[in-house]
Coordinates of N, CA, C and O in Angstrom, one line a residue:
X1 N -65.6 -137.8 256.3 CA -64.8 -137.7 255.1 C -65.6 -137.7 253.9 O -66.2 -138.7 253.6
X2 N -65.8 -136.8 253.3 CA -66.1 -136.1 252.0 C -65.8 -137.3 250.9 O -64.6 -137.6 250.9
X3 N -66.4 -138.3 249.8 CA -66.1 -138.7 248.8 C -66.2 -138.3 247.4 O -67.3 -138.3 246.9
X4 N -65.0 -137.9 246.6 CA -65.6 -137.2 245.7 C -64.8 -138.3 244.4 O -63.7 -138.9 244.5
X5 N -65.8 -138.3 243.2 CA -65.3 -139.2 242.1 C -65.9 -138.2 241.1 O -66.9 -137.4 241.2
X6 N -64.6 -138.6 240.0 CA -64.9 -137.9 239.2 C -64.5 -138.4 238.0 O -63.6 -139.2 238.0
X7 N -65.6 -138.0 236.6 CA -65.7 -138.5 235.5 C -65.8 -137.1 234.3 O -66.0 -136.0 234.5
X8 N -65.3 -137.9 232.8 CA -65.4 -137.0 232.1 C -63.9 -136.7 231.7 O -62.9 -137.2 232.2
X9 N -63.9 -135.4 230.5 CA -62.5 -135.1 230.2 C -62.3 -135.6 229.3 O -63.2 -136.2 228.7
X10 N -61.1 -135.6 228.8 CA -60.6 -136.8 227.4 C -60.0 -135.8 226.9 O -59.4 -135.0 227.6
X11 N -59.9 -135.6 225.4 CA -59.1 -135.1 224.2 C -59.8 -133.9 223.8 O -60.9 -133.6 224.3
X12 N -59.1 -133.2 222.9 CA -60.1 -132.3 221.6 C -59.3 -131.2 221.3 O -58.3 -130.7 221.8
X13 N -60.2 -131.0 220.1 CA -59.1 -129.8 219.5 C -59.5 -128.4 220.1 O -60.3 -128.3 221.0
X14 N -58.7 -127.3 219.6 CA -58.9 -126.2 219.8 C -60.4 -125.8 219.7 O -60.9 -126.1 218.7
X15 N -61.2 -125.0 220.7 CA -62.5 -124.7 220.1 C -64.0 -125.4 220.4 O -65.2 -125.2 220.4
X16 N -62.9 -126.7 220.9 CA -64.0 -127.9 220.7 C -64.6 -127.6 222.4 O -64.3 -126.6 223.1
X17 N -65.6 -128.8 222.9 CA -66.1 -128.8 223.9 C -65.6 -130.2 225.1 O -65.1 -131.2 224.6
X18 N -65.8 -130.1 226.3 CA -66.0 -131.0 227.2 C -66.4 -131.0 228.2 O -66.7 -129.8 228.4
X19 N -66.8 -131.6 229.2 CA -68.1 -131.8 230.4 C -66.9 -132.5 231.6 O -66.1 -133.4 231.3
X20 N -67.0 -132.0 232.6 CA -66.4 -132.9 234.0 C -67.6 -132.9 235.1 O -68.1 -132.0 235.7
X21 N -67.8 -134.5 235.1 CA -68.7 -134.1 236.7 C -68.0 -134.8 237.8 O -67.2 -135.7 237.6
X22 N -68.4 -134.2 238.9 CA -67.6 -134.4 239.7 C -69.0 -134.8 241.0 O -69.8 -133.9 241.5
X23 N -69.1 -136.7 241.4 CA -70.1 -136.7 242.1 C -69.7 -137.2 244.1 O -68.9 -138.0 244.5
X24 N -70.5 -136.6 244.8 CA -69.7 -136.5 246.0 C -71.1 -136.9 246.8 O -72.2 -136.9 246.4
X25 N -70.5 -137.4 248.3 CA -71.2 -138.0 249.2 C -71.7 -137.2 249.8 O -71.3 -136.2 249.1
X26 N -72.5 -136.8 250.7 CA -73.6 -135.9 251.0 C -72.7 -134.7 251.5 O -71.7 -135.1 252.1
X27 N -72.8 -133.0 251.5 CA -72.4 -132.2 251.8 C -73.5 -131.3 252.7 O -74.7 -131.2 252.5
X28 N -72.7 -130.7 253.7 CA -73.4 -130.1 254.1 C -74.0 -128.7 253.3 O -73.3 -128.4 252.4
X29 N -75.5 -127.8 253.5 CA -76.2 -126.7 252.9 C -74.6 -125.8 253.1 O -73.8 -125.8 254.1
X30 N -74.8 -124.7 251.2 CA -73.6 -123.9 251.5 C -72.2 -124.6 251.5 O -71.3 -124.0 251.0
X31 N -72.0 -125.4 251.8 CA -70.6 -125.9 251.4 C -69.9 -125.7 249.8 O -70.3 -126.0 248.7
X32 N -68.8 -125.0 250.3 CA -68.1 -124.8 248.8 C -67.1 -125.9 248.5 O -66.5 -126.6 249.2
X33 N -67.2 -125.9 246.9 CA -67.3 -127.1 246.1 C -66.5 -126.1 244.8 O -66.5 -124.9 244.6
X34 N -65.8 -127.4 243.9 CA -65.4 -126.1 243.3 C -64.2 -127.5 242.5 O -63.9 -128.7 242.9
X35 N -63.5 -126.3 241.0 CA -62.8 -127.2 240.3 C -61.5 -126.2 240.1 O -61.6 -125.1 239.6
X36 N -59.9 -127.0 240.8 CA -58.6 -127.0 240.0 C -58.4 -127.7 238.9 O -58.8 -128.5 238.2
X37 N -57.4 -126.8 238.9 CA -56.8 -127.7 237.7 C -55.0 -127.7 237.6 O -54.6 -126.6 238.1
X38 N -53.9 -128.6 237.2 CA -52.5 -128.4 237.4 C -52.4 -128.6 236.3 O -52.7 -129.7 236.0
X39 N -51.9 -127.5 234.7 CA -50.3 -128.1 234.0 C -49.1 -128.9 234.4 O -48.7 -129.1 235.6
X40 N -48.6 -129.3 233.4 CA -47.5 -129.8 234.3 C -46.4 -129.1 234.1 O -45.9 -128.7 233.1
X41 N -45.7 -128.8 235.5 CA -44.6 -127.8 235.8 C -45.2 -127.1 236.3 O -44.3 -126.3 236.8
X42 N -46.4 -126.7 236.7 CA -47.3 -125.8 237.2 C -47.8 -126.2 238.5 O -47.8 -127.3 239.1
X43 N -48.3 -124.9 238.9 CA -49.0 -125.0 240.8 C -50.3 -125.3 240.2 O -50.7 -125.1 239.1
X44 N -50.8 -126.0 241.2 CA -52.7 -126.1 241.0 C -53.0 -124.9 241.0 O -52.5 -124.0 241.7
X45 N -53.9 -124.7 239.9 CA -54.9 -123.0 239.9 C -56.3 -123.4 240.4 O -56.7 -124.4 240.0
X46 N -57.0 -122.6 241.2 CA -58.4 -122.5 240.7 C -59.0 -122.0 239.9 O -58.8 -120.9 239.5
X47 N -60.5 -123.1 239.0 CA -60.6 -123.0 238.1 C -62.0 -122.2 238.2 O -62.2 -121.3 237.4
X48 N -63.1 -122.7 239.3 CA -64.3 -122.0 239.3 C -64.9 -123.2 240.4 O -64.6 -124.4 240.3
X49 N -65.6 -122.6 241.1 CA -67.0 -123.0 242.2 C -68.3 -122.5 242.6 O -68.5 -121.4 242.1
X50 N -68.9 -122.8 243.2 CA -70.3 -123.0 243.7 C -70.4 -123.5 244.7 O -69.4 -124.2 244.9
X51 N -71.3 -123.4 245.6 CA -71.5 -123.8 246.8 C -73.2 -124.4 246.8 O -74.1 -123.8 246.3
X52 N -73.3 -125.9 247.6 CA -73.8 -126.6 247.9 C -75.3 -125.7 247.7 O -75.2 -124.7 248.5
X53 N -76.5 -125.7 247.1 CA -77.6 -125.3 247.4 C -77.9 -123.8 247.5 O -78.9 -123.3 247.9
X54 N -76.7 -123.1 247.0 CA -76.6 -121.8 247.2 C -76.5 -121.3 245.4 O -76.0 -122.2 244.7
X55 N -77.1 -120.0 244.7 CA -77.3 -119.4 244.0 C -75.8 -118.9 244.1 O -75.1 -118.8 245.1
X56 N -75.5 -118.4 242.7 CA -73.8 -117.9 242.5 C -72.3 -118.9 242.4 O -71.9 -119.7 243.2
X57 N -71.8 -118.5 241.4 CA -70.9 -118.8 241.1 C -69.3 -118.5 241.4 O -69.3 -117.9 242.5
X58 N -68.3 -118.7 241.1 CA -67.3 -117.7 240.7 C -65.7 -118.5 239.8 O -65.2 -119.5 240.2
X59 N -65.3 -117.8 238.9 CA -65.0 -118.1 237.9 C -63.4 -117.7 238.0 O -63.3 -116.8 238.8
X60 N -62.3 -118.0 237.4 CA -61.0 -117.4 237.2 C -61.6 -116.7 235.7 O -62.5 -117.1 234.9
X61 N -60.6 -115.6 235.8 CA -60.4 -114.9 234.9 C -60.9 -115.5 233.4 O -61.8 -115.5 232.6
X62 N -59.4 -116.1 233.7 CA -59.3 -117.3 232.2 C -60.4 -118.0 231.9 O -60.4 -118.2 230.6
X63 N -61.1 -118.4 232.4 CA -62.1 -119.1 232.2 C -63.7 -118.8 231.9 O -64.6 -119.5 231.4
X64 N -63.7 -117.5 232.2 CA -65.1 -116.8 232.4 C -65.2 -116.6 231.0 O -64.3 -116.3 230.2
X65 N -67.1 -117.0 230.8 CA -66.9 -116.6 229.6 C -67.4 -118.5 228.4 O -68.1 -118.9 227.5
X66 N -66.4 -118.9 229.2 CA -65.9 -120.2 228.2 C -66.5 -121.7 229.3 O -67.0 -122.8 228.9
X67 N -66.3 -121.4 230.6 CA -66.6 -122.8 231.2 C -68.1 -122.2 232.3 O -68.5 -121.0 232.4
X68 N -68.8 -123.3 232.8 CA -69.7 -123.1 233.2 C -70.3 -124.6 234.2 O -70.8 -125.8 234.0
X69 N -69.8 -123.5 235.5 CA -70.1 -125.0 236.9 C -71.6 -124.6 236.9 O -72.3 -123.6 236.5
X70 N -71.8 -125.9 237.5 CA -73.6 -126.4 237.8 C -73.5 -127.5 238.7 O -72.5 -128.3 238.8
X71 N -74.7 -127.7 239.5 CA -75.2 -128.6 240.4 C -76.2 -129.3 240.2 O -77.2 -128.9 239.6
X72 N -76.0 -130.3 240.5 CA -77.7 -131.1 240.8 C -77.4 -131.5 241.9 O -76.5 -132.3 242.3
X73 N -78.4 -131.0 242.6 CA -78.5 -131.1 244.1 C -78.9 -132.9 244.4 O -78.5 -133.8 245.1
X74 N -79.9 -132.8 243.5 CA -80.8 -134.1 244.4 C -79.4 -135.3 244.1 O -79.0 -136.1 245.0
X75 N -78.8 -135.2 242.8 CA -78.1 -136.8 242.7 C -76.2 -136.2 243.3 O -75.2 -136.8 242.9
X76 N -76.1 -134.7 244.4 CA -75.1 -134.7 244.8 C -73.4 -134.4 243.5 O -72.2 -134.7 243.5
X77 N -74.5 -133.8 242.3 CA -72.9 -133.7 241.0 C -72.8 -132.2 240.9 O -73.5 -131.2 241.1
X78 N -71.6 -132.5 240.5 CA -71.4 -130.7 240.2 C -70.8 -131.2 238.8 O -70.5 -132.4 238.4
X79 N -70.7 -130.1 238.0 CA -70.4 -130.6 237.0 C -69.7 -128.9 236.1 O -70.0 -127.7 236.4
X80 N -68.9 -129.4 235.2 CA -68.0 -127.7 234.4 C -68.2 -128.3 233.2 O -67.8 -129.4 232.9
X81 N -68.9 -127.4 232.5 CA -69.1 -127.9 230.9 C -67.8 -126.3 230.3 O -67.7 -125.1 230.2
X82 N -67.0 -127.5 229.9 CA -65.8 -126.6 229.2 C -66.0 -126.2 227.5 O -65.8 -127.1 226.7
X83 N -66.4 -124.9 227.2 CA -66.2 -124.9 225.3 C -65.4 -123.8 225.3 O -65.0 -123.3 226.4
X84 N -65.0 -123.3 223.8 CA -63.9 -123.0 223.2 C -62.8 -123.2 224.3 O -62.4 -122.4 225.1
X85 N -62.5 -124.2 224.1 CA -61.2 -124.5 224.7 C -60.5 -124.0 223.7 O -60.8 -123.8 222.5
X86 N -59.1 -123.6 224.4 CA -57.7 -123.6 223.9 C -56.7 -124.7 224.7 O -57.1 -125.1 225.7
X87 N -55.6 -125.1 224.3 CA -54.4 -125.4 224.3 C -54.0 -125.4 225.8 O -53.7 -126.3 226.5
X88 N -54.0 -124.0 225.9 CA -53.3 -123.9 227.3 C -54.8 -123.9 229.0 O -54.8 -123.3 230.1
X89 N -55.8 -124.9 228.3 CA -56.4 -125.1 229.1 C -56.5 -126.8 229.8 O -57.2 -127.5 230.5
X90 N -54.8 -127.0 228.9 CA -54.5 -128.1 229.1 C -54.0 -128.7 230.6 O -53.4 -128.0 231.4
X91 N -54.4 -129.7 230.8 CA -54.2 -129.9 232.4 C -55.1 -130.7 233.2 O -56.3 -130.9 232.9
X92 N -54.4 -131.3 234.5 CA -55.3 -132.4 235.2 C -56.0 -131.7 236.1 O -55.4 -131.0 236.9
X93 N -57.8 -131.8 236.1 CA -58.5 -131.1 236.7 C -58.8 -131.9 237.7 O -58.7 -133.2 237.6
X94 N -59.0 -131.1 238.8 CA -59.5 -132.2 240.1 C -60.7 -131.5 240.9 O -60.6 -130.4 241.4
X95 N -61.8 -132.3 241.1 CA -62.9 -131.1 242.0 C -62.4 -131.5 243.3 O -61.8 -132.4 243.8
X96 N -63.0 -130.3 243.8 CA -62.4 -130.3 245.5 C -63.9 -130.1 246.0 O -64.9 -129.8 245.4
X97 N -63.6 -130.3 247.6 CA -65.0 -129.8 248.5 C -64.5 -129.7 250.3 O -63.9 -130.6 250.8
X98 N -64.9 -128.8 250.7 CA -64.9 -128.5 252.0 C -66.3 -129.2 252.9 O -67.5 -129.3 252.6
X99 N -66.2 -129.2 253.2 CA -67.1 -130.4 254.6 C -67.5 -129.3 255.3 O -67.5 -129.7 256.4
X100 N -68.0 -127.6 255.3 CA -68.5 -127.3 256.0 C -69.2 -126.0 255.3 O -68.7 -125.3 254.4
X101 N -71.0 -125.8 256.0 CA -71.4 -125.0 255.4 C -71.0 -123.8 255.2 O -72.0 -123.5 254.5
X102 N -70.2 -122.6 255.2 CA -70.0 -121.6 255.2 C -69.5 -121.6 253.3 O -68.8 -122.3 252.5
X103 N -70.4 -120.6 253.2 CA -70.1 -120.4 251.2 C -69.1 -119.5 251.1 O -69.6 -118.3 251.2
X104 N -67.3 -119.5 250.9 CA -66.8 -118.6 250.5 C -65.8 -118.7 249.7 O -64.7 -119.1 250.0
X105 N -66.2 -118.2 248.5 CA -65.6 -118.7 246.9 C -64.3 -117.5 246.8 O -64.2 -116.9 247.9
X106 N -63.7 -117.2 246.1 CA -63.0 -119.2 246.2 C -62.2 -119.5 246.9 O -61.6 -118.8 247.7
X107 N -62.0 -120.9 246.7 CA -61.8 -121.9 247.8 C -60.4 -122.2 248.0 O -59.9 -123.1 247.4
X108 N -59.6 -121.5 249.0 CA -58.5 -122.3 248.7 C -57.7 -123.5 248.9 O -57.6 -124.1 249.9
X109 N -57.1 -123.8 248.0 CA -56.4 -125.0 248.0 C -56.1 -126.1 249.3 O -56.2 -127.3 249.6
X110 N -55.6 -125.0 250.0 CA -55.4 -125.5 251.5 C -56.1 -125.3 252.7 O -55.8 -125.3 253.9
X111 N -57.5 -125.1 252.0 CA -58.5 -125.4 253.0 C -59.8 -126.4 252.2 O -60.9 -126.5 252.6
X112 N -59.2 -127.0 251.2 CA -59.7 -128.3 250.9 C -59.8 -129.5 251.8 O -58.9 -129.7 252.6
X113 N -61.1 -130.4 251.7 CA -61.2 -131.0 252.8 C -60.7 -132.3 252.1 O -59.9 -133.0 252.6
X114 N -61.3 -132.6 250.6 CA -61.4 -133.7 249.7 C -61.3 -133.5 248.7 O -62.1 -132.6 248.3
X115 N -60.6 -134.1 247.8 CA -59.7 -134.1 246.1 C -60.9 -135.0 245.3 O -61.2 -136.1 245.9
X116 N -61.3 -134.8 244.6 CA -61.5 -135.9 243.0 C -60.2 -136.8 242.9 O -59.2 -136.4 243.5
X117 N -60.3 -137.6 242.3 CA -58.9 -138.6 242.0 C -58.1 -137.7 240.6 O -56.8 -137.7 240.4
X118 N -59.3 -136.9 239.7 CA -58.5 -136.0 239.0 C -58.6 -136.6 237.3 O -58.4 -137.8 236.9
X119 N -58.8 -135.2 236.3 CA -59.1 -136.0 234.9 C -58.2 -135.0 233.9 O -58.0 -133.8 234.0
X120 N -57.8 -135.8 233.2 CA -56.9 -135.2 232.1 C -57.4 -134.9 231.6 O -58.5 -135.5 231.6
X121 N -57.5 -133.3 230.4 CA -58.1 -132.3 230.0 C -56.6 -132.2 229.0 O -55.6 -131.9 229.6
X122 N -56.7 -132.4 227.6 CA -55.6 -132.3 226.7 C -56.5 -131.4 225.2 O -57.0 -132.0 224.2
X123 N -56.4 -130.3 225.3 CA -56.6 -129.6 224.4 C -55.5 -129.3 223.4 O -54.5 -128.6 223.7
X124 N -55.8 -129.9 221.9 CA -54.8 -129.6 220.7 C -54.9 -128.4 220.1 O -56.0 -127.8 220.1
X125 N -53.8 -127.8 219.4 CA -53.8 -127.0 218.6 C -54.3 -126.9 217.4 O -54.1 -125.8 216.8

């Protein structure tokens, strides 16, 4: 079983910036890794992942452009540095990770192995 904790998030206005990392117990090489996010009233979307030790990204639409996943391998974090946020990038982010090496972005929801406990992301107008 996969541990993943996650830190970061908070407030801010339109425009402004924020960081989530998201730090997990050892994964296997190639394991995809990767960040949702839910509005409320809303399905979980995916937001963007990477895989374990592997070069390449991949991004939602909405997001490309503006957020930007990264690893550090040796201390096991992934991390999404969020700027110009808007408003409707409002929402509880959660990283996820699959427990098996195969890299295939993106990740779906229901073949998640393990959740982040999940961080509020409240961008103002």
């Amino acid at each position: 079983q996969v541990h993943l904790v996650q830190s970061g998030g908070g407030s801010v206005q339109a425009g402004g910036s924020l960081r989530l990392s998201c730090t997990s117990s050892e994964l296997p090489y190639a394991a995809p890794l990767g960040w949702f996010r839910q509005a409320p009233g809303k399905e979980r979307e995916w937001v963007a992942g990477i895989c374990t030790g592997v070069e390449g990204t991949h991004y939602v639409d909405s997001v490309k452009g503006r957020f930007t996943i990264s690893q550090d391998k040796a201390k096991n974090i992934m991390y999404l540095e969020m700027s110009s946020l808007k408003p409707e990038d409002t929402a509880m982010y959660y990283c996820a990770a699959r427990a098996e090496g195969r890299c295939s972005l993106p990740l779906a929801a229901r073949l998640v192995h393990s959740w982040g406990q999940g961080s509020q992301v409240i961008v103002s107008s």
